[in-house]
Amino acid sequence: MKNLFKKLAATVACVTTVFALAACNGNKDSGGSKNPNVQDNGTITVMLLEKGLGKDFLNDIRDDFYNETGITVEVYGDPNIDENIKNMMLTGDAPDDIYLTGLTYDWINWVNSDNIEDLTDLCNEKYDDGKTVNDKIAPEIRNLGKIGDHRFIIQLSYCPTGIVYNQDMLNDLYDKKIVDSNVFPTDWNALVKLAKDVSNANYKYKNNSKKTYGIVWGTEEEDLMDTYKTLWAQSDYEKYSAYFNQSGDLDKSLFVNDATRKALQALYDLIDPVDGKSTTSVPQMLTTKHTDGYESFLRGEALMCFAGSWFESEEKANISDDTFNYRFAPVPALDGNEINVNINYPTEYFFIPKNSENTEKAKKFLKYIFKEENLIRMHNALQTPLAFEYNTSSLNLTDWGKDVQNMMSYKKTVSGSTSLNYLLGGLRPEITGKVFDKMYKGTVTRDGVDSLLNTDFTNKSGDSWYNTKTTAADYESKFREKGLIK
């Protein structure tokens, strides 16, 4: 009866929510390589955020899991799942057994509301090699997703961010003597010059009717914010790290300093606003989706765009055999600093809702996913690193995948911490106030970027910071009552 009620509820949800429309429209895959001789042992459902990583990477793993256990895994994909899951989780009504979501910080609220399954025992179970899921998680983020010693989420991807560029275009620009080199720069000033040289040349790529610019980005702020964080960390990693672990009164010097100022000024130089608009970027992209920026790049309207290792997976529908040679590079070094790579914190992560009726089967599938051989299979399918330590020597990577994997050789910068003050929103590294929109439109001068940093400090301090600390204290008290924190 309980299962029947759950299925009826899911059917109603199909009519009333965008989330379930994906499932009702058949955006599901139950497997294609099942062994007919295996005895059926029930079904679990997995709902994936069908952005960035997509959902095909689980296909072979899901089939092999059935052949080993008899458990059918139905995989759904929905690009809008994050828009609906917040309410479903807070009310305890999530209809699927496992979710892969990009809701970066919401899991902390689900722990507080007791609507997310504790994965501690699962993550402490040993594999045949003696290691556990906890042992395998990348050291930089090993404590992410935990309250005390209890784990609630498992991050899947370990996405470096940087710059995607058109190598074929760069070669053509060099042949035409428009740019100085066909090797993508590792120095920030050389990057700025490259963007300006392309934008000033009235160059058109192949048969395009539109002028080509140096750069493009969408989603107003987000694409460039990762670049800002990378430049900030390059310049003063010690203060950068200290920013995320503040607990008393906010330290203004961690918001407004030489490193944050130089990072914004470097981006100002790249955007290069004149008479109220950027001279180096494709016009009218600030209010678009981030994928619109990527697609503008794929049409040859810009030499480069700002993205992460999810670029290829997210844009696979717009990439064909005749697409130009796109490559991935780290953010160049500013003022002779060491190149480092920003890692999203976190990106997509798995969790099991507390109301799942198939909890043990769902846990069994999660443990299966993170076996060493399956980590390799998922990396090969996604062509992007996963948030685990595993042997990468047998990877079968494309040129794109090799570029992404090579990013791991640079100093890795994680923008966040596990403190409740951070997880509850008090210390997001993204600057408030549409800073790049203001740069693009020239409403702030290069020498005036301190005003943006000061505004960010004002927005995050005062009552806002007091409320964050108050909420963090309330959460900590509840977590102690639950026995999560000793």
CSV table of C-alpha atoms in Angstrom, one decimal:
chain,number,residue,atom,x,y,z
A,1,MET,CA,0.0,0.0,0.0
A,2,LYS,CA,2.8,2.4,0.9
A,3,ASN,CA,4.5,1.7,-2.5
A,4,LEU,CA,1.2,2.2,-4.3
A,5,PHE,CA,0.7,5.6,-2.5
A,6,LYS,CA,4.2,6.6,-3.5
A,7,LYS,CA,3.6,5.8,-7.1
A,8,LEU,CA,0.2,7.7,-7.1
A,9,ALA,CA,1.9,10.7,-5.5
A,10,ALA,CA,4.6,10.6,-8.1
A,11,THR,CA,2.0,10.5,-10.9
A,12,VAL,CA,0.2,13.5,-9.4
A,13,ALA,CA,3.5,15.3,-9.2
A,14,CYS,CA,4.0,14.6,-12.9
A,15,VAL,CA,1.0,16.7,-13.7
A,16,THR,CA,1.8,19.5,-11.3
A,17,THR,CA,5.5,20.0,-11.4
A,18,VAL,CA,8.2,20.7,-14.0
A,19,PHE,CA,10.4,18.2,-12.1
A,20,ALA,CA,8.2,15.2,-12.8
A,21,LEU,CA,7.3,16.3,-16.3
A,22,ALA,CA,10.7,15.0,-17.3
A,23,ALA,CA,9.9,11.6,-15.9
A,24,CYS,CA,6.3,11.6,-17.4
A,25,ASN,CA,7.7,12.4,-20.8
A,26,GLY,CA,9.9,9.3,-20.7
A,27,ASN,CA,13.2,10.9,-20.0
A,28,LYS,CA,14.2,7.7,-18.3
A,29,ASP,CA,16.5,4.8,-19.0
A,30,SER,CA,16.0,1.4,-17.3
A,31,GLY,CA,18.9,-0.3,-18.8
A,32,GLY,CA,19.6,-2.2,-22.0
A,33,SER,CA,22.1,-4.9,-21.2
A,34,LYS,CA,20.3,-6.9,-18.5
A,35,ASN,CA,21.0,-10.6,-18.1
A,36,PRO,CA,17.6,-12.3,-18.5
A,37,ASN,CA,18.8,-15.1,-16.2
A,38,VAL,CA,19.2,-12.8,-13.2
A,39,GLN,CA,16.4,-13.0,-10.6
A,40,ASP,CA,14.6,-9.6,-10.1
A,41,ASN,CA,15.3,-8.1,-6.7
A,42,GLY,CA,13.4,-4.8,-6.9
A,43,THR,CA,13.8,-1.4,-8.4
A,44,ILE,CA,15.3,1.9,-7.3
A,45,THR,CA,15.0,5.3,-9.1
A,46,VAL,CA,17.8,7.8,-9.6
A,47,MET,CA,17.1,11.4,-10.6
A,48,LEU,CA,20.0,13.3,-12.1
A,49,LEU,CA,20.4,17.0,-12.7
A,50,GLU,CA,20.6,16.8,-16.5
A,51,LYS,CA,23.0,19.7,-17.0
A,52,GLY,CA,26.7,19.6,-17.3
A,53,LEU,CA,27.3,15.9,-16.7
A,54,GLY,CA,24.1,14.6,-18.3
A,55,LYS,CA,22.9,11.1,-17.4
A,56,ASP,CA,24.5,8.6,-19.8
A,57,PHE,CA,27.6,8.1,-17.7
A,58,LEU,CA,25.7,5.7,-15.4
A,59,ASN,CA,24.3,3.4,-18.2
A,60,ASP,CA,26.9,0.6,-18.2
A,61,ILE,CA,27.4,0.8,-14.4
A,62,ARG,CA,23.6,0.5,-13.9
A,63,ASP,CA,23.4,-2.5,-16.1
A,64,ASP,CA,26.3,-4.3,-14.5
A,65,PHE,CA,24.8,-3.6,-11.1
A,66,TYR,CA,21.6,-5.3,-12.1
A,67,ASN,CA,23.5,-8.3,-13.4
A,68,GLU,CA,25.3,-8.6,-10.1
A,69,THR,CA,22.4,-7.8,-7.7
A,70,GLY,CA,19.1,-8.2,-9.6
A,71,ILE,CA,18.2,-4.6,-8.6
A,72,THR,CA,16.8,-2.5,-11.5
A,73,VAL,CA,18.0,1.1,-11.6
A,74,GLU,CA,15.7,3.5,-13.4
A,75,VAL,CA,17.7,6.6,-14.3
A,76,TYR,CA,15.8,9.9,-14.9
A,77,GLY,CA,17.2,13.1,-16.1
A,78,ASP,CA,15.7,16.6,-15.6
A,79,PRO,CA,17.5,19.9,-16.2
A,80,ASN,CA,15.1,21.7,-13.9
A,81,ILE,CA,15.3,19.3,-10.9
A,82,ASP,CA,17.0,21.9,-8.7
A,83,GLU,CA,14.1,24.3,-9.1
A,84,ASN,CA,11.7,21.8,-7.5
A,85,ILE,CA,13.8,19.7,-5.1
A,86,LYS,CA,14.1,22.4,-2.4
A,87,ASN,CA,10.5,22.2,-1.4
A,88,MET,CA,10.2,18.5,-1.9
A,89,MET,CA,13.1,17.9,0.5
A,90,LEU,CA,12.0,20.3,3.1
A,91,THR,CA,8.6,18.8,3.2
A,92,GLY,CA,10.0,15.2,3.0
A,93,ASP,CA,8.2,14.5,-0.3
A,94,ALA,CA,11.0,13.6,-2.7
A,95,PRO,CA,9.7,10.6,-4.7
A,96,ASP,CA,13.0,9.1,-5.9
A,97,ASP,CA,15.6,7.0,-4.1
A,98,ILE,CA,18.8,8.8,-5.1
A,99,TYR,CA,19.4,12.3,-6.4
A,100,LEU,CA,22.4,13.9,-8.1
A,101,THR,CA,21.9,17.7,-7.6
A,102,GLY,CA,23.7,20.9,-8.0
A,103,LEU,CA,22.1,22.6,-5.0
A,104,THR,CA,25.5,23.5,-3.6
A,105,TYR,CA,24.7,24.2,0.1
A,106,ASP,CA,21.1,23.1,0.6
A,107,TRP,CA,22.0,19.8,2.1
A,108,ILE,CA,22.8,21.5,5.4
A,109,ASN,CA,19.2,22.5,5.7
A,110,TRP,CA,18.0,19.0,5.0
A,111,VAL,CA,20.2,17.7,7.8
A,112,ASN,CA,18.6,20.2,10.1
A,113,SER,CA,15.1,19.2,9.0
A,114,ASP,CA,16.0,15.5,9.3
A,115,ASN,CA,15.0,14.8,5.7
A,116,ILE,CA,18.3,13.4,4.3
A,117,GLU,CA,19.6,10.0,4.9
A,118,ASP,CA,22.8,9.5,7.0
A,119,LEU,CA,25.4,7.8,4.8
A,120,THR,CA,28.0,7.3,7.5
A,121,ASP,CA,27.8,3.6,7.7
A,122,LEU,CA,27.9,3.2,3.9
A,123,CYS,CA,30.9,5.4,3.6
A,124,ASN,CA,32.8,3.5,6.3
A,125,GLU,CA,32.2,0.1,4.7
A,126,LYS,CA,35.4,-1.4,3.2
A,127,TYR,CA,35.9,-2.5,-0.4
A,128,ASP,CA,37.9,-5.6,-1.3
A,129,ASP,CA,41.1,-3.4,-1.3
A,130,GLY,CA,40.5,-2.3,2.3
A,131,LYS,CA,39.5,1.2,1.5
A,132,THR,CA,36.2,3.0,2.2
A,133,VAL,CA,34.3,5.7,0.3
A,134,ASN,CA,35.6,8.1,2.9
A,135,ASP,CA,39.2,7.0,2.2
A,136,LYS,CA,38.7,7.5,-1.5
A,137,ILE,CA,37.3,11.1,-1.4
A,138,ALA,CA,39.9,13.8,-2.5
A,139,PRO,CA,41.8,15.2,0.5
A,140,GLU,CA,40.9,18.8,-0.2
A,141,ILE,CA,37.1,18.1,0.2
A,142,ARG,CA,37.2,15.0,2.4
A,143,ASN,CA,35.2,16.8,5.2
A,144,LEU,CA,32.7,18.3,2.9
A,145,GLY,CA,29.2,16.9,3.4
A,146,LYS,CA,29.9,15.9,7.0
A,147,ILE,CA,28.5,17.1,10.3
A,148,GLY,CA,30.9,15.9,12.9
A,149,ASP,CA,31.7,12.3,11.9
A,150,HIS,CA,28.5,11.8,10.0
A,151,ARG,CA,28.4,12.1,6.2
A,152,PHE,CA,25.2,13.1,4.3
A,153,ILE,CA,26.4,13.8,0.7
A,154,ILE,CA,29.0,12.4,-1.7
A,155,GLN,CA,30.3,14.7,-4.3
A,156,LEU,CA,30.8,13.2,-7.7
A,157,SER,CA,32.6,15.6,-10.0
A,158,TYR,CA,35.7,17.6,-9.2
A,159,CYS,CA,35.4,20.3,-11.8
A,160,PRO,CA,38.3,22.6,-12.5
A,161,THR,CA,37.3,26.0,-14.0
A,162,GLY,CA,39.3,28.0,-16.5
A,163,ILE,CA,39.1,29.2,-20.1
A,164,VAL,CA,37.8,27.3,-23.2
A,165,TYR,CA,39.4,28.5,-26.4
A,166,ASN,CA,39.2,27.8,-30.2
A,167,GLN,CA,42.6,26.5,-31.2
A,168,ASP,CA,41.7,26.5,-35.0
A,169,MET,CA,40.8,30.2,-34.7
A,170,LEU,CA,44.0,31.0,-32.8
A,171,ASN,CA,46.0,29.3,-35.6
A,172,ASP,CA,44.2,31.3,-38.3
A,173,LEU,CA,44.6,34.6,-36.4
A,174,TYR,CA,48.3,33.8,-36.1
A,175,ASP,CA,48.6,33.0,-39.8
A,176,LYS,CA,46.9,36.3,-40.6
A,177,LYS,CA,49.4,38.1,-38.2
A,178,ILE,CA,46.5,39.4,-36.1
A,179,VAL,CA,47.9,37.9,-32.9
A,180,ASP,CA,51.5,37.3,-31.7
A,181,SER,CA,51.3,33.5,-31.1
A,182,ASN,CA,49.1,30.5,-31.7
A,183,VAL,CA,50.0,29.2,-28.2
A,184,PHE,CA,47.4,30.1,-25.6
A,185,PRO,CA,49.0,32.5,-23.0
A,186,THR,CA,50.0,31.6,-19.5
A,187,ASP,CA,50.5,35.3,-18.5
A,188,TRP,CA,47.4,37.5,-17.8
A,189,ASN,CA,48.7,40.6,-19.6
A,190,ALA,CA,49.3,38.5,-22.7
A,191,LEU,CA,45.7,37.2,-22.4
A,192,VAL,CA,44.4,40.8,-22.2
A,193,LYS,CA,46.4,41.7,-25.3
A,194,LEU,CA,45.2,38.7,-27.1
A,195,ALA,CA,41.5,39.6,-26.4
A,196,LYS,CA,42.1,43.2,-27.5
A,197,ASP,CA,43.9,42.2,-30.7
A,198,VAL,CA,41.1,39.9,-31.8
A,199,SER,CA,38.4,42.4,-31.0
A,200,ASN,CA,40.1,45.3,-32.7
A,201,ALA,CA,40.8,43.4,-35.9
A,202,ASN,CA,37.2,43.3,-37.4
A,203,TYR,CA,37.9,39.6,-37.9
A,204,LYS,CA,35.2,37.1,-38.9
A,205,TYR,CA,35.7,33.4,-38.3
A,206,LYS,CA,35.3,31.3,-41.5
A,207,ASN,CA,31.9,32.1,-43.0
A,208,ASN,CA,30.4,33.9,-40.0
A,209,SER,CA,28.6,37.2,-40.8
A,210,LYS,CA,29.3,38.5,-37.3
A,211,LYS,CA,32.5,40.1,-36.1
A,212,THR,CA,34.5,37.9,-33.7
A,213,TYR,CA,35.4,39.2,-30.3
A,214,GLY,CA,38.0,38.0,-27.8
A,215,ILE,CA,35.7,36.8,-25.1
A,216,VAL,CA,32.1,35.8,-24.3
A,217,TRP,CA,30.2,34.9,-21.2
A,218,GLY,CA,26.6,34.5,-20.1
A,219,THR,CA,24.6,34.4,-16.9
A,220,GLU,CA,25.5,37.9,-15.9
A,221,GLU,CA,28.1,37.1,-13.2
A,222,GLU,CA,28.8,33.5,-12.6
A,223,ASP,CA,31.1,32.6,-15.5
A,224,LEU,CA,33.6,35.4,-14.6
A,225,MET,CA,33.3,34.9,-10.8
A,226,ASP,CA,35.3,31.7,-10.9
A,227,THR,CA,38.1,33.6,-12.7
A,228,TYR,CA,37.9,36.3,-10.1
A,229,LYS,CA,38.3,33.7,-7.3
A,230,THR,CA,41.2,32.1,-9.1
A,231,LEU,CA,43.1,35.4,-9.5
A,232,TRP,CA,42.4,36.3,-5.9
A,233,ALA,CA,43.8,33.0,-4.6
A,234,GLN,CA,46.8,33.4,-6.9
A,235,SER,CA,47.7,36.7,-5.3
A,236,ASP,CA,47.3,35.9,-1.6
A,237,TYR,CA,46.3,32.3,-0.9
A,238,GLU,CA,46.7,32.8,2.9
A,239,LYS,CA,44.2,35.6,3.1
A,240,TYR,CA,42.0,33.8,0.6
A,241,SER,CA,41.8,30.8,2.8
A,242,ALA,CA,41.3,32.8,6.0
A,243,TYR,CA,38.3,34.5,4.4
A,244,PHE,CA,36.2,31.3,4.5
A,245,ASN,CA,36.9,30.5,8.1
A,246,GLN,CA,35.9,33.7,9.8
A,247,SER,CA,33.8,33.3,12.9
A,248,GLY,CA,33.9,36.5,14.9
A,249,ASP,CA,33.3,40.0,13.5
A,250,LEU,CA,34.0,40.0,9.8
A,251,ASP,CA,37.5,41.2,8.9
A,252,LYS,CA,37.2,43.9,6.3
A,253,SER,CA,40.8,43.4,5.3
A,254,LEU,CA,39.8,40.0,4.0
A,255,PHE,CA,37.3,41.6,1.6
A,256,VAL,CA,39.2,44.7,0.5
A,257,ASN,CA,42.9,44.1,0.0
A,258,ASP,CA,45.6,44.1,-2.7
A,259,ALA,CA,44.7,40.6,-3.9
A,260,THR,CA,40.9,41.2,-4.4
A,261,ARG,CA,41.6,44.7,-5.9
A,262,LYS,CA,44.2,43.3,-8.3
A,263,ALA,CA,41.8,40.5,-9.3
A,264,LEU,CA,39.0,42.9,-10.2
A,265,GLN,CA,41.3,45.3,-12.0
A,266,ALA,CA,42.7,42.4,-14.0
A,267,LEU,CA,39.2,41.5,-15.1
A,268,TYR,CA,38.4,45.2,-15.8
A,269,ASP,CA,41.4,45.3,-18.1
A,270,LEU,CA,40.1,42.2,-19.9
A,271,ILE,CA,36.6,43.6,-20.3
A,272,ASP,CA,38.0,46.9,-21.3
A,273,PRO,CA,34.8,49.1,-21.2
A,274,VAL,CA,34.7,52.2,-23.4
A,275,ASP,CA,31.6,54.5,-23.7
A,276,GLY,CA,29.4,52.2,-21.7
A,277,LYS,CA,30.2,48.8,-23.2
A,278,SER,CA,33.0,46.2,-23.3
A,279,THR,CA,35.3,46.4,-26.3
A,280,THR,CA,36.4,42.8,-26.0
A,281,SER,CA,33.3,40.8,-25.4
A,282,VAL,CA,30.3,39.7,-27.5
A,283,PRO,CA,27.5,42.2,-27.0
A,284,GLN,CA,24.2,41.6,-25.3
A,285,MET,CA,25.3,38.4,-23.5
A,286,LEU,CA,25.0,39.5,-19.9
A,287,THR,CA,21.4,38.6,-19.4
A,288,THR,CA,21.5,35.2,-21.1
A,289,LYS,CA,21.9,31.7,-19.7
A,290,HIS,CA,25.5,30.5,-19.3
A,291,THR,CA,24.9,28.0,-22.1
A,292,ASP,CA,24.0,30.9,-24.5
A,293,GLY,CA,27.6,32.2,-23.9
A,294,TYR,CA,29.0,28.7,-24.7
A,295,GLU,CA,26.9,28.5,-27.9
A,296,SER,CA,28.0,31.9,-29.0
A,297,PHE,CA,31.6,30.7,-28.6
A,298,LEU,CA,30.8,27.5,-30.6
A,299,ARG,CA,29.4,29.6,-33.4
A,300,GLY,CA,32.8,31.3,-33.7
A,301,GLU,CA,31.7,34.7,-32.3
A,302,ALA,CA,34.5,34.7,-29.7
A,303,LEU,CA,38.0,33.2,-29.4
A,304,MET,CA,37.3,32.1,-25.8
A,305,CYS,CA,34.7,31.6,-23.1
A,306,PHE,CA,34.8,31.1,-19.4
A,307,ALA,CA,33.6,27.7,-18.2
A,308,GLY,CA,34.6,24.5,-16.3
A,309,SER,CA,35.3,21.0,-17.2
A,310,TRP,CA,31.5,20.4,-17.7
A,311,PHE,CA,31.7,22.4,-21.0
A,312,GLU,CA,31.9,19.4,-23.3
A,313,SER,CA,29.2,17.3,-21.6
A,314,GLU,CA,26.8,20.2,-21.3
A,315,GLU,CA,27.3,21.2,-24.9
A,316,LYS,CA,27.4,17.8,-26.5
A,317,ALA,CA,24.1,18.5,-28.4
A,318,ASN,CA,25.9,21.4,-30.2
A,319,ILE,CA,29.1,19.6,-30.9
A,320,SER,CA,29.7,17.5,-34.0
A,321,ASP,CA,32.5,16.0,-35.9
A,322,ASP,CA,33.1,19.2,-37.8
A,323,THR,CA,33.2,21.4,-34.7
A,324,PHE,CA,36.5,23.3,-34.4
A,325,ASN,CA,39.3,22.2,-32.0
A,326,TYR,CA,38.3,23.6,-28.6
A,327,ARG,CA,40.8,23.3,-25.8
A,328,PHE,CA,40.9,24.0,-22.1
A,329,ALA,CA,43.4,26.2,-20.3
A,330,PRO,CA,43.9,27.4,-16.7
A,331,VAL,CA,43.5,31.1,-15.9
A,332,PRO,CA,46.8,32.7,-16.7
A,333,ALA,CA,49.1,34.0,-14.0
A,334,LEU,CA,48.7,37.6,-12.9
A,335,ASP,CA,51.9,39.6,-11.9
A,336,GLY,CA,54.1,36.5,-12.0
A,337,ASN,CA,52.0,34.6,-9.6
A,338,GLU,CA,51.8,30.8,-9.5
A,339,ILE,CA,49.0,29.4,-11.7
A,340,ASN,CA,46.3,27.7,-9.7
A,341,VAL,CA,43.0,26.1,-10.6
A,342,ASN,CA,39.7,26.8,-8.9
A,343,ILE,CA,37.7,23.6,-8.1
A,344,ASN,CA,34.0,24.0,-7.7
A,345,TYR,CA,32.9,23.4,-4.1
A,346,PRO,CA,30.9,21.4,-4.3
A,347,THR,CA,29.5,20.6,-7.7
A,348,GLU,CA,27.0,17.8,-8.3
A,349,TYR,CA,26.6,15.5,-5.3
A,350,PHE,CA,24.6,12.3,-4.5
A,351,PHE,CA,22.2,12.0,-1.6
A,352,ILE,CA,19.4,9.8,-0.5
A,353,PRO,CA,16.2,11.4,0.9
A,354,LYS,CA,15.1,10.1,4.3
A,355,ASN,CA,11.7,9.1,2.9
A,356,SER,CA,13.1,6.6,0.4
A,357,GLU,CA,11.5,3.2,0.8
A,358,ASN,CA,14.5,1.5,-0.8
A,359,THR,CA,17.3,3.0,1.3
A,360,GLU,CA,19.4,-0.1,1.7
A,361,LYS,CA,19.3,-0.9,-2.1
A,362,ALA,CA,20.0,2.8,-2.8
A,363,LYS,CA,23.1,2.7,-0.5
A,364,LYS,CA,24.2,-0.5,-2.2
A,365,PHE,CA,24.1,1.2,-5.6
A,366,LEU,CA,26.0,4.2,-4.3
A,367,LYS,CA,28.8,2.0,-2.9
A,368,TYR,CA,28.9,0.2,-6.3
A,369,ILE,CA,29.2,3.4,-8.2
A,370,PHE,CA,32.4,4.4,-6.3
A,371,LYS,CA,34.3,1.1,-6.9
A,372,GLU,CA,37.7,1.9,-8.4
A,373,GLU,CA,36.9,0.4,-11.8
A,374,ASN,CA,33.6,2.4,-11.9
A,375,LEU,CA,35.4,5.6,-11.1
A,376,ILE,CA,37.5,5.0,-14.1
A,377,ARG,CA,34.5,4.2,-16.3
A,378,MET,CA,32.7,7.4,-15.2
A,379,HIS,CA,35.8,9.5,-15.8
A,380,ASN,CA,36.1,8.1,-19.3
A,381,ALA,CA,32.4,8.7,-19.9
A,382,LEU,CA,32.5,12.3,-18.6
A,383,GLN,CA,36.1,13.2,-19.6
A,384,THR,CA,36.4,15.1,-16.3
A,385,PRO,CA,38.0,14.3,-12.9
A,386,LEU,CA,35.9,12.9,-10.1
A,387,ALA,CA,36.1,13.9,-6.5
A,388,PHE,CA,38.1,10.8,-5.5
A,389,GLU,CA,41.6,9.4,-5.4
A,390,TYR,CA,42.0,6.7,-8.0
A,391,ASN,CA,44.5,5.3,-10.5
A,392,THR,CA,44.3,7.5,-13.6
A,393,SER,CA,46.9,5.6,-15.6
A,394,SER,CA,44.4,3.6,-17.6
A,395,LEU,CA,42.1,6.4,-18.5
A,396,ASN,CA,41.1,6.7,-22.2
A,397,LEU,CA,40.9,10.4,-22.7
A,398,THR,CA,40.2,12.7,-25.7
A,399,ASP,CA,42.3,15.8,-26.3
A,400,TRP,CA,39.7,17.7,-24.3
A,401,GLY,CA,39.8,15.1,-21.5
A,402,LYS,CA,43.6,15.3,-21.4
A,403,ASP,CA,43.4,19.1,-21.1
A,404,VAL,CA,41.0,18.8,-18.2
A,405,GLN,CA,43.1,16.1,-16.5
A,406,ASN,CA,46.2,18.2,-16.9
A,407,MET,CA,44.6,21.0,-14.9
A,408,MET,CA,45.0,18.7,-11.9
A,409,SER,CA,48.7,19.2,-12.1
A,410,TYR,CA,48.4,22.8,-11.0
A,411,LYS,CA,47.8,24.0,-7.4
A,412,LYS,CA,44.2,23.3,-6.6
A,413,THR,CA,42.2,26.0,-5.0
A,414,VAL,CA,39.0,25.1,-3.2
A,415,SER,CA,36.7,28.1,-2.6
A,416,GLY,CA,34.9,27.2,0.6
A,417,SER,CA,35.1,25.6,4.0
A,418,THR,CA,33.1,23.2,6.2
A,419,SER,CA,32.2,25.8,8.8
A,420,LEU,CA,28.5,26.4,9.4
A,421,ASN,CA,29.0,30.1,8.9
A,422,TYR,CA,30.1,29.4,5.4
A,423,LEU,CA,27.6,26.6,4.6
A,424,LEU,CA,24.7,28.8,5.7
A,425,GLY,CA,25.6,31.6,3.3
A,426,GLY,CA,27.6,34.1,5.3
A,427,LEU,CA,30.8,33.8,3.4
A,428,ARG,CA,30.1,33.2,-0.3
A,429,PRO,CA,33.2,34.3,-2.2
A,430,GLU,CA,31.0,35.7,-5.1
A,431,ILE,CA,30.9,39.4,-4.8
A,432,THR,CA,27.4,40.9,-4.5
A,433,GLY,CA,26.1,43.7,-6.7
A,434,LYS,CA,26.5,42.7,-10.3
A,435,VAL,CA,30.2,43.7,-10.4
A,436,PHE,CA,30.9,42.6,-13.9
A,437,ASP,CA,27.8,44.1,-15.3
A,438,LYS,CA,29.0,47.4,-13.8
A,439,MET,CA,32.4,46.9,-15.4
A,440,TYR,CA,30.9,45.9,-18.7
A,441,LYS,CA,28.8,49.1,-18.8
A,442,GLY,CA,31.6,51.3,-17.5
A,443,THR,CA,29.7,52.5,-14.5
A,444,VAL,CA,32.7,51.9,-12.3
A,445,THR,CA,36.3,52.9,-13.1
A,446,ARG,CA,39.3,50.8,-12.9
A,447,ASP,CA,40.5,52.8,-9.9
A,448,GLY,CA,37.1,52.6,-8.3
A,449,VAL,CA,36.8,48.8,-7.9
A,450,ASP,CA,37.3,49.2,-4.2
A,451,SER,CA,33.7,50.6,-4.1
A,452,LEU,CA,32.5,47.1,-5.3
A,453,LEU,CA,34.5,45.4,-2.6
A,454,ASN,CA,33.4,47.8,0.1
A,455,THR,CA,29.7,47.3,-0.9
A,456,ASP,CA,30.2,43.5,-0.8
A,457,PHE,CA,31.6,43.8,2.8
A,458,THR,CA,28.6,46.0,3.8
A,459,ASN,CA,26.1,43.5,2.3
A,460,LYS,CA,27.7,40.6,4.1
A,461,SER,CA,28.4,42.2,7.5
A,462,GLY,CA,26.1,43.8,10.0
A,463,ASP,CA,22.6,42.2,10.5
A,464,SER,CA,23.3,39.7,7.7
A,465,TRP,CA,26.4,38.3,9.4
A,466,TYR,CA,24.6,38.4,12.8
A,467,ASN,CA,21.7,36.4,11.4
A,468,THR,CA,24.1,33.9,9.8
A,469,LYS,CA,25.9,33.3,13.2
A,470,THR,CA,22.6,33.1,15.0
A,471,THR,CA,21.4,30.4,12.6
A,472,ALA,CA,24.7,28.6,12.7
A,473,ALA,CA,24.4,28.5,16.6
A,474,ASP,CA,20.9,27.2,16.3
A,475,TYR,CA,21.9,24.5,13.8
A,476,GLU,CA,24.9,23.5,16.0
A,477,SER,CA,22.7,23.1,19.0
A,478,LYS,CA,20.3,20.9,17.0
A,479,PHE,CA,23.1,18.8,15.6
A,480,ARG,CA,24.4,18.3,19.1
A,481,GLU,CA,21.0,17.2,20.3
A,482,LYS,CA,20.9,14.7,17.3
A,483,GLY,CA,24.3,13.4,18.4
A,484,LEU,CA,26.0,14.5,15.2
A,485,ILE,CA,28.4,16.7,17.0
A,486,LYS,CA,30.0,15.5,20.2
